[in-house]
Amino acid sequence: MSKRIDVSDLNVYYGDFRAVEDVNITLDAKSVTAFIGPSGCGKSTFLRTLNRMHEVIPGARVEGKVLLDGDNLYGDGVDPVTVRSQIGMVFQRPNPFPTMSIRDNVLAGVKLNNRRISRSDADELVEGSLRGANLWNEVKDRLEKPGSGLSGGQQQRLCIARAIAVSPDVILMDEPCSALDPISTLAIEDLINELKDEYTVVIVTHNMQQAARVSDKTAFFNIAGTGKPGKLIEFAETATIFNNPREKSTEDYVSGRFG
Amino acid sequence: MFSGAALGAGALIVAVLFAVALFLVVQALPTFSANPADITGGRGFFDYIFPIVVGTLIAATIALLIATPIGVAVALFTSHYAPRRLARGLGYVVDLLAAIPSVVYGAWGASYLASQLKVPYAWLAENFGWIPLFAGPASGTGKTILTAGIVLAVMVLPIIASLTREIFLQAPMLHQEAALALGATRWEMIRMAVLPFARGGIISAVMLGLGRALGETMAVALVLSSGPLIASLIRSGNQTIAAEIALDFPEAFGLRMHELIAAGLVLFLITLVVNMVARWIINRHKEFSGAN
Ligand SMILES: Nc1ncnc2c1ncn2[C@@H]1O[C@H](COP(=O)(O)OP(=O)(O)O)[C@@H](O)[C@H]1O
Ligand SMILES: [Mg+2]
């Protein structure tokens, strides 16, 4: 199932340093939202607060609200572990578990919490998830081989298969193609287009053509200078951001006249 | 330049190892050609060496059975659970413990631990005496092979804890985050992304601990009141090769000296075999090690 995310007045801190300031944004269900902006403007930081992955970093904390279809992720008694099983994440560098086979990688999330799953259900889930990640045909004959033996692009699709195997509501992707060659990048972009039929997809990218190709809406983040917090400058339909932005800094950035 | 120096150093290590092995073999040879009746015990070298080989293995096994789980747990606690300041303090203490000379552990075992264990041993003999390992009567001094094993465990525990902690700290954040992002709890994340990564390193750490336990002389010599091979761990008896050599070598001459060197050769071979087995275990899963 796909869910909407509403963020209100979100500030993110690393210790005393405020990395992201006052973000208000709504990410629609069954759509792809792209985050763009210069590096260091807090895109990754903000993205990680959407599934509480920032809590892994010592000293990182959040003020504000993030609602998943109305439920506050930061409410009292909400377990980050539960949040992360609903909101999956794909990272910049492909990170399949090197000690697991391709099949076990796909099942890794499902086998958590000692959930029992029958052999046939597992087979079905592995095939379904790998098909969902457009990887099935390439790996169906070597499911028991290690995931680390795949190419970078295949590994990244394996990570996507692993993320969708737990049927999340939202999938967050932090520059998922930046370590990949152009062909693998296209494969992932095609996949993102298909994923939005079932999931809310949020993707950070530094590649503006990619944002234009895959996203429905685009959010532009910027910083006033080093040491200053990142801010959400403009959020609109992707076509608007690229052709007719409201803000001057957005226009400078998307037209490459930045900095 | 550097590669030349590295090659030289490597060659030097192999040469030293070879020289030691050669010395042991040459000096041990007279033992094997001697009249069996002249060997200690009067029934040949095998009958002489077998009990102390078994004693060595018993003491080392006890040490590892105790030290491995505790050492790994301490390491995991320092690397993944403790708040940063506590972790730093704990790490410092563990490293310090690893550097304490074994004779200190031996003195502690002999003067304190052994007498503390007298009562538990008597209890074991009374309640579990039907198990041959705990057959009574329990030692009146507490200086048994079990005490020696425990002292060895205390000695090797900081080594295992310190080395495995470094391995755990090196577990790639990349895969730990992957696990957490799937909704893993901290323990599940450790099982998915830390322990599999650290597997080879844990085995290596345990092997280094084992090496120290096998070769330890002073601690065992001080703590064990030795005797012939017996199954009971809580009676005086048993002996290890290293302690036997350390205790008897100063007065040994002639055949007895060759005999002790032969015992040293056997210890050397045990260590070699153990390390080969460890290598084999580590390499068995190479395909899944993440090295590719
Ligand atoms: N683990 C961290 N600890 C402290 N500061 C951090 C950490 N990660 C990122 N930052 C800081 O937060 C700001 C935003 O970084 P980031 O979210 O990585 O930007 P982006 O993904 O847009 O390039 C930067 O100033 C960066 O230096
Ligand atoms: Mg980033």
XYZ file of C-alpha atoms and ligand atoms in Angstrom:
579
model
C 0.000 0.000 0.000
C 1.113 3.492 -0.726
C 0.860 6.308 1.794
C 1.189 10.071 1.847
C 3.795 11.871 3.938
C 3.124 15.266 5.498
C 6.083 17.077 7.000
C 5.545 20.137 9.131
C 8.086 22.518 10.654
C 10.884 20.009 10.508
C 14.319 20.989 11.773
C 17.250 18.590 11.833
C 20.313 19.027 14.007
C 23.707 17.365 14.253
C 24.531 18.269 17.830
C 24.292 22.053 17.882
C 24.532 22.427 14.136
C 21.179 22.924 12.419
C 21.506 21.143 9.078
C 17.910 21.547 7.844
C 15.545 24.343 8.728
C 11.756 24.544 8.817
C 10.728 22.157 6.103
C 7.036 21.908 5.257
C 6.178 19.549 2.447
C 3.610 16.971 1.382
C 4.733 13.928 -0.573
C 1.836 12.389 -2.477
C 1.049 8.704 -2.450
C 1.674 6.793 -5.678
C 3.963 9.414 -7.058
C 7.644 10.120 -7.402
C 9.043 13.157 -5.652
C 12.595 14.258 -6.428
C 14.845 16.254 -4.094
C 17.449 18.335 -5.892
C 19.940 20.934 -4.747
C 23.673 21.561 -4.355
C 25.625 19.115 -2.242
C 25.649 19.813 1.472
C 22.205 21.404 1.401
C 20.709 18.683 3.562
C 18.886 16.453 1.057
C 20.244 13.237 2.543
C 19.795 14.510 6.054
C 16.172 15.372 5.409
C 15.498 12.126 3.562
C 16.820 10.079 6.478
C 14.463 11.786 8.890
C 11.552 10.390 6.869
C 12.251 6.887 8.200
C 14.216 7.868 11.291
C 17.466 6.564 9.862
C 19.167 9.723 11.107
C 18.916 8.256 14.605
C 21.762 5.920 13.672
C 24.087 8.937 13.675
C 25.172 9.967 17.185
C 23.963 13.448 18.017
C 21.459 13.714 15.171
C 17.966 14.807 16.240
C 14.774 16.200 14.868
C 12.160 18.776 15.816
C 8.816 18.834 14.092
C 6.352 16.361 12.715
C 6.330 13.738 10.003
C 2.921 12.177 9.375
C 2.479 8.952 7.449
C -1.171 9.042 6.372
C -1.813 11.056 9.519
C 0.259 9.004 12.002
C 3.168 10.904 13.494
C 6.407 8.950 13.023
C 7.856 10.835 15.954
C 4.906 10.292 18.279
C 5.372 8.904 21.775
C 5.865 5.182 21.809
C 6.485 4.898 18.067
C 9.298 2.412 17.505
C 11.794 3.457 14.813
C 12.107 -0.208 13.899
C 8.433 -0.266 12.918
C 8.787 3.001 11.018
C 11.643 1.574 8.972
C 9.757 -1.556 8.076
C 7.035 0.692 6.607
C 9.382 3.131 4.927
C 12.188 1.425 3.071
C 15.431 2.929 1.908
C 17.864 2.465 -0.970
C 21.311 3.934 -0.540
C 23.836 5.685 -2.711
C 26.218 2.751 -2.811
C 24.601 -0.612 -3.515
C 24.788 -2.578 -0.273
C 23.525 -6.134 -0.633
C 24.645 -8.273 2.314
C 27.892 -9.834 1.101
C 27.542 -12.908 3.265
C 24.118 -13.787 1.870
C 22.970 -15.333 -1.371
C 20.799 -13.345 -3.780
C 17.764 -15.188 -2.498
C 18.601 -14.559 1.160
C 19.212 -10.907 0.417
C 15.679 -10.565 -0.911
C 14.314 -12.384 2.122
C 16.483 -10.563 4.662
C 13.821 -8.090 5.746
C 11.040 -10.642 5.765
C 12.907 -13.037 7.993
C 13.359 -10.396 10.675
C 11.547 -10.688 13.955
C 11.746 -14.443 13.470
C 8.769 -14.351 11.172
C 8.259 -17.829 9.790
C 7.703 -18.189 6.090
C 7.082 -21.395 4.179
C 9.417 -22.465 1.421
C 6.815 -21.936 -1.288
C 5.763 -18.517 0.017
C 9.424 -17.552 0.146
C 9.987 -18.717 -3.447
C 6.990 -16.710 -4.560
C 8.126 -13.616 -2.690
C 11.659 -13.867 -4.067
C 10.385 -14.156 -7.617
C 7.792 -11.410 -7.173
C 10.261 -8.976 -5.627
C 12.977 -9.675 -8.176
C 10.456 -9.265 -10.991
C 9.308 -6.055 -9.326
C 12.900 -4.861 -9.441
C 13.359 -5.957 -13.087
C 16.072 -8.348 -12.027
C 14.430 -11.766 -12.165
C 15.505 -12.751 -15.665
C 19.119 -11.903 -14.963
C 19.471 -13.836 -11.716
C 16.871 -16.591 -11.733
C 19.508 -19.236 -12.444
C 21.864 -18.165 -9.696
C 19.691 -17.341 -6.727
C 22.018 -19.215 -4.379
C 25.088 -17.262 -5.512
C 26.323 -14.321 -3.428
C 24.724 -10.968 -4.140
C 28.124 -9.325 -4.187
C 28.930 -11.126 -7.441
C 26.445 -9.009 -9.404
C 27.275 -5.822 -11.302
C 26.747 -2.513 -9.536
C 23.462 -1.857 -11.327
C 22.210 -5.360 -10.585
C 23.232 -4.993 -6.955
C 21.259 -1.781 -6.711
C 18.186 -3.471 -8.197
C 18.722 -6.309 -5.733
C 18.617 -3.705 -2.967
C 15.359 -2.406 -4.404
C 13.989 -5.955 -4.516
C 15.029 -6.385 -0.893
C 13.269 -3.142 0.015
C 10.008 -3.994 -1.761
C 9.967 -7.557 -0.409
C 8.781 -6.253 2.952
C 5.911 -4.383 1.190
C 6.668 -0.921 2.508
C 4.382 2.081 2.051
C 7.164 4.380 0.950
C 10.559 3.873 -0.670
C 13.281 6.442 -0.093
C 16.237 6.531 -2.468
C 19.364 8.548 -1.814
C 21.160 9.121 -5.120
C 20.587 5.484 -6.104
C 22.296 5.862 -9.479
C 25.301 7.978 -8.614
C 27.588 4.946 -8.444
C 26.206 3.372 -11.625
C 26.952 3.474 -15.351
C 24.424 5.088 -17.759
C 22.805 1.819 -18.843
C 22.240 0.647 -15.266
C 20.971 4.124 -14.454
C 18.345 3.861 -17.187
C 17.278 0.464 -15.868
C 16.750 1.945 -12.410
C 14.875 4.931 -13.806
C 12.518 2.619 -15.704
C 12.017 0.727 -12.504
C 11.190 3.882 -10.548
C 8.506 4.669 -13.099
C 6.921 1.295 -12.419
C 7.334 1.483 -8.657
C 5.100 4.528 -8.344
C 2.076 2.437 -9.305
C 2.364 0.820 -5.900
C 4.585 2.938 -3.708
C 5.283 6.476 -2.691
C 8.775 7.078 -4.020
C 11.133 9.804 -2.864
C 14.433 10.149 -4.684
C 17.404 12.385 -4.007
C 19.389 13.084 -7.139
C 22.107 15.465 -8.213
C 21.284 14.716 -11.826
C 18.671 17.178 -13.032
C 17.823 15.264 -16.173
C 17.088 12.328 -13.957
C 14.768 14.363 -11.764
C 13.026 15.604 -14.897
C 12.701 12.088 -16.281
C 11.423 10.217 -13.249
C 9.592 12.564 -10.938
C 6.100 14.020 -10.770
C 7.046 16.722 -8.341
C 10.400 18.228 -7.488
C 11.652 19.910 -4.340
C 14.616 22.262 -4.596
C 16.783 22.664 -1.504
C 19.516 25.225 -1.048
C 21.917 26.680 1.486
C 22.862 30.302 1.940
C 26.486 29.331 2.636
C 28.649 26.855 4.517
C 27.587 26.463 8.122
C 24.103 27.696 7.287
C 21.117 25.351 7.436
C 19.604 23.904 4.273
C 16.120 25.068 3.353
C 13.371 23.945 1.063
C 13.273 26.749 -1.498
C 10.606 25.602 -3.890
C 8.347 22.613 -4.336
C 6.118 22.162 -7.369
C 5.275 19.974 -10.346
C 8.515 18.876 -11.964
C 7.631 20.616 -15.224
C 7.104 23.880 -13.345
C 10.411 23.631 -11.500
C 12.332 23.057 -14.708
C 10.458 25.385 -17.079
C 8.866 28.055 -15.033
C 10.201 28.222 -11.467
C 8.960 30.872 -9.103
C 12.300 31.488 -7.380
C 15.374 32.983 -8.969
C 17.734 30.534 -7.183
C 15.751 27.575 -8.498
C 16.052 28.877 -12.010
C 19.795 29.451 -11.599
C 20.258 25.940 -10.293
C 18.197 24.069 -12.878
C 19.701 26.041 -15.730
C 23.199 25.243 -14.495
C 24.034 28.862 -13.717
C 24.626 27.938 -10.141
C 27.284 29.292 -7.773
C 62.026 -0.521 -2.292
C 59.151 -1.180 0.049
C 58.196 -4.396 -1.695
C 61.807 -5.514 -1.381
C 61.779 -4.835 2.356
C 58.449 -6.626 2.710
C 59.745 -9.621 0.794
C 62.874 -9.660 2.939
C 60.836 -9.522 6.131
C 58.583 -12.316 4.886
C 61.567 -14.459 3.978
C 63.118 -13.781 7.382
C 59.972 -14.961 9.187
C 59.837 -18.154 7.185
C 63.555 -18.714 7.753
C 63.215 -18.241 11.531
C 60.228 -20.556 11.657
C 62.119 -23.141 9.675
C 65.189 -22.821 11.888
C 63.087 -23.311 15.029
C 61.351 -26.343 13.557
C 64.678 -27.793 12.458
C 66.195 -27.282 15.890
C 63.226 -28.962 17.546
C 63.355 -31.937 15.204
C 67.105 -32.446 15.505
C 67.109 -32.109 19.278
C 64.052 -34.329 19.635
C 65.398 -37.167 17.497
C 67.339 -39.032 20.240
C 64.018 -39.505 22.077
C 62.587 -41.584 19.277
C 65.630 -43.826 18.891
C 66.058 -44.343 22.647
C 65.144 -47.523 24.437
C 61.474 -47.159 25.468
C 62.359 -48.240 28.986
C 64.633 -45.202 29.364
C 61.845 -42.724 28.618
C 60.075 -41.159 31.593
C 57.391 -43.581 32.679
C 59.337 -46.445 31.157
C 56.924 -47.259 28.339
C 58.104 -45.184 25.427
C 57.500 -41.680 24.168
C 53.885 -42.079 23.155
C 52.829 -43.258 26.594
C 54.738 -40.378 28.074
C 53.381 -37.642 25.824
C 49.767 -38.741 25.424
C 48.510 -37.750 28.907
C 50.077 -34.316 28.782
C 48.776 -33.685 25.258
C 45.289 -34.469 26.503
C 45.864 -32.326 29.596
C 46.975 -29.439 27.400
C 43.904 -29.770 25.217
C 41.564 -30.000 28.220
C 42.947 -26.841 29.787
C 42.848 -24.940 26.492
C 39.334 -26.147 25.703
C 38.017 -25.054 29.086
C 39.706 -21.688 28.584
C 38.170 -21.131 25.163
C 34.711 -22.396 26.121
C 34.606 -19.774 28.833
C 36.543 -16.947 27.183
C 35.054 -16.978 23.678
C 31.402 -16.196 24.456
C 32.265 -13.715 27.187
C 35.007 -12.075 25.129
C 32.756 -11.704 22.089
C 29.938 -10.361 24.256
C 32.225 -7.809 25.905
C 33.509 -6.769 22.478
C 30.003 -6.379 21.075
C 28.931 -4.412 24.086
C 31.854 -2.011 23.682
C 31.466 -1.671 19.928
C 27.692 -1.528 19.519
C 25.842 -1.009 22.776
C 27.781 1.042 25.314
C 27.569 4.834 25.208
C 30.703 6.251 23.706
C 32.417 7.321 26.904
C 31.775 4.023 28.679
C 32.972 2.171 25.593
C 36.227 4.073 25.592
C 36.866 3.337 29.277
C 35.982 -0.296 28.883
C 38.181 -0.648 25.818
C 41.078 0.830 27.725
C 40.610 -1.555 30.652
C 40.382 -4.579 28.350
C 43.557 -3.605 26.507
C 45.293 -3.150 29.831
C 44.177 -6.576 31.038
C 45.524 -8.117 27.840
C 48.945 -6.718 28.653
C 49.232 -8.127 32.192
C 52.009 -10.747 32.399
C 50.755 -14.269 32.855
C 52.684 -14.831 36.061
C 50.427 -12.255 37.701
C 47.370 -14.204 36.640
C 49.062 -17.355 37.880
C 49.789 -15.859 41.281
C 46.218 -14.643 41.545
C 44.886 -18.066 40.565
C 47.094 -19.910 43.009
C 46.737 -17.640 46.006
C 43.114 -16.551 45.654
C 40.976 -18.221 43.018
C 41.944 -21.821 43.849
C 40.893 -21.534 47.476
C 37.665 -19.780 46.469
C 36.809 -22.700 44.217
C 37.206 -25.402 46.870
C 33.617 -25.119 48.033
C 32.029 -25.062 44.551
C 34.154 -28.080 43.609
C 32.990 -29.993 46.682
C 29.411 -29.117 45.746
C 29.945 -30.295 42.174
C 31.443 -33.565 43.402
C 28.506 -34.124 45.711
C 25.725 -33.312 43.244
C 27.201 -34.116 39.866
C 29.811 -36.670 40.904
C 28.127 -39.238 38.643
C 29.438 -37.304 35.658
C 33.047 -38.474 35.252
C 34.171 -34.866 34.714
C 33.074 -33.967 38.230
C 33.956 -37.200 40.017
C 35.063 -36.676 43.621
C 36.716 -36.394 45.956
C 37.199 -32.740 45.088
C 40.675 -31.315 45.480
C 41.424 -29.970 48.955
C 43.494 -27.116 47.527
C 41.373 -26.206 44.538
C 44.468 -26.522 42.339
C 42.885 -28.529 39.556
C 42.859 -28.535 35.776
C 39.511 -26.712 35.886
C 41.063 -23.929 37.943
C 43.936 -23.796 35.471
C 41.410 -23.610 32.625
C 39.562 -20.784 34.348
C 42.770 -18.826 34.937
C 43.696 -19.341 31.278
C 40.211 -18.148 30.333
C 40.685 -14.971 32.340
C 44.022 -14.514 30.609
C 42.851 -14.984 27.035
C 39.501 -13.243 27.483
C 40.947 -9.728 27.117
C 42.862 -10.829 24.024
C 39.716 -12.155 22.386
C 37.650 -9.177 23.530
C 40.187 -6.647 22.332
C 40.760 -8.192 18.908
C 37.101 -8.915 18.164
C 36.129 -5.408 19.258
C 38.424 -3.985 16.583
C 36.810 -6.298 14.019
C 33.299 -5.306 15.087
C 34.205 -1.638 14.815
C 35.301 -2.245 11.247
C 32.025 -3.831 10.176
C 30.910 -1.709 7.220
C 28.366 0.967 8.147
C 26.919 0.440 4.685
C 25.561 -2.982 5.530
C 24.587 -2.086 9.060
C 22.453 0.719 7.674
C 20.996 -1.645 5.102
C 19.827 -3.915 7.900
C 18.425 -1.093 10.006
C 16.588 0.364 7.005
C 14.824 -2.972 6.587
C 13.427 -2.656 10.082
C 16.031 -4.681 11.944
C 16.469 -4.164 15.674
C 19.982 -3.564 16.862
C 20.516 -7.235 17.669
C 19.081 -8.324 14.319
C 21.347 -5.846 12.600
C 24.320 -7.312 14.439
C 23.346 -10.799 13.354
C 22.858 -9.726 9.738
C 25.665 -7.295 9.132
C 28.235 -7.490 11.918
C 28.712 -11.105 13.008
C 28.886 -12.576 9.478
C 31.414 -9.924 8.557
C 33.419 -10.597 11.709
C 33.312 -14.375 11.478
C 36.837 -14.850 10.167
C 38.172 -12.250 12.557
C 36.518 -13.897 15.547
C 38.045 -17.228 14.599
C 41.460 -15.619 14.231
C 41.114 -13.913 17.600
C 40.116 -17.177 19.243
C 43.105 -18.861 17.614
C 45.459 -16.252 19.035
C 43.839 -16.801 22.415
C 44.210 -20.526 21.966
C 47.848 -20.079 21.065
C 48.421 -18.287 24.320
C 46.427 -20.866 26.286
C 48.288 -23.797 24.738
C 51.695 -22.327 25.326
C 51.066 -20.844 28.736
C 53.537 -22.073 31.313
C 53.638 -19.920 34.421
C 49.921 -19.631 35.070
C 49.416 -23.365 34.765
C 52.566 -24.245 36.667
C 51.458 -22.100 39.597
C 47.807 -23.068 39.608
C 47.769 -26.768 38.811
C 48.844 -29.424 41.214
C 49.739 -31.844 38.481
C 49.563 -35.573 38.284
C 48.604 -38.409 35.949
C 45.802 -38.033 33.422
C 42.352 -38.279 34.996
C 38.882 -37.504 33.722
C 37.804 -35.489 36.717
C 38.343 -31.774 36.330
C 37.995 -31.060 40.035
C 40.649 -33.370 41.448
C 44.339 -32.681 41.406
C 45.991 -34.354 38.458
C 46.672 -33.807 34.774
C 49.476 -31.752 33.328
C 50.064 -29.595 30.282
C 53.035 -29.799 27.944
C 54.112 -26.217 28.446
C 54.014 -26.427 32.246
C 55.855 -29.736 32.182
C 58.635 -28.263 30.075
C 58.904 -25.124 32.184
C 59.019 -27.035 35.466
C 61.421 -29.777 34.434
C 63.701 -28.201 31.867
C 66.050 -26.400 34.277
C 67.127 -29.718 35.835
C 66.922 -31.792 32.713
C 70.002 -33.227 31.016
C 70.743 -35.973 28.540
C 67.774 -37.957 27.361
C 65.334 -36.095 29.598
C 66.221 -32.859 27.825
C 65.663 -34.405 24.402
C 62.391 -35.763 25.684
C 61.186 -32.322 26.746
C 62.225 -30.845 23.430
C 60.261 -33.593 21.703
C 57.304 -32.566 23.856
C 57.859 -29.011 22.661
C 57.837 -30.267 19.085
C 54.493 -31.939 19.708
C 53.112 -28.676 21.097
C 54.408 -26.896 18.014
C 52.604 -29.415 15.806
C 49.347 -29.051 17.763
C 49.464 -25.283 17.269
C 50.192 -25.752 13.589
C 47.283 -28.127 13.081
C 44.901 -25.889 15.020
C 45.881 -22.914 12.887
C 45.472 -24.871 9.676
C 42.005 -25.943 10.722
C 41.147 -22.313 11.516
C 42.413 -21.180 8.095
C 40.327 -23.849 6.485
C 37.194 -22.761 8.352
C 37.804 -19.128 7.418
C 38.362 -19.960 3.758
C 35.422 -22.298 3.424
C 33.023 -19.383 3.025
C 35.303 -17.158 1.019
C 32.736 -16.767 -1.760
C 30.372 -15.156 0.718
C 32.938 -13.130 2.614
C 32.352 -9.901 0.733
C 35.934 -9.923 -0.454
C 34.788 -10.009 -4.075
N 26.962 12.646 10.276
C 27.009 13.990 10.228
N 27.468 14.673 11.284
C 27.549 16.035 11.253
N 27.175 16.783 10.208
C 26.706 16.157 9.122
C 26.594 14.728 9.066
N 26.105 14.371 7.862
C 25.920 15.534 7.183
N 26.276 16.595 7.933
C 26.195 18.018 7.531
O 24.850 18.330 7.245
C 24.777 19.131 6.089
C 23.884 18.459 5.069
O 24.517 17.305 4.599
P 23.804 16.251 3.637
O 22.450 15.982 4.159
O 24.709 15.088 3.474
O 23.710 17.078 2.278
P 23.353 16.558 0.807
O 22.851 15.171 0.894
O 22.339 17.532 0.317
O 24.612 16.672 0.026
C 26.191 19.347 5.607
O 26.627 20.601 6.094
C 26.956 18.241 6.245
O 28.283 18.642 6.516
Mg 23.615 13.354 0.069
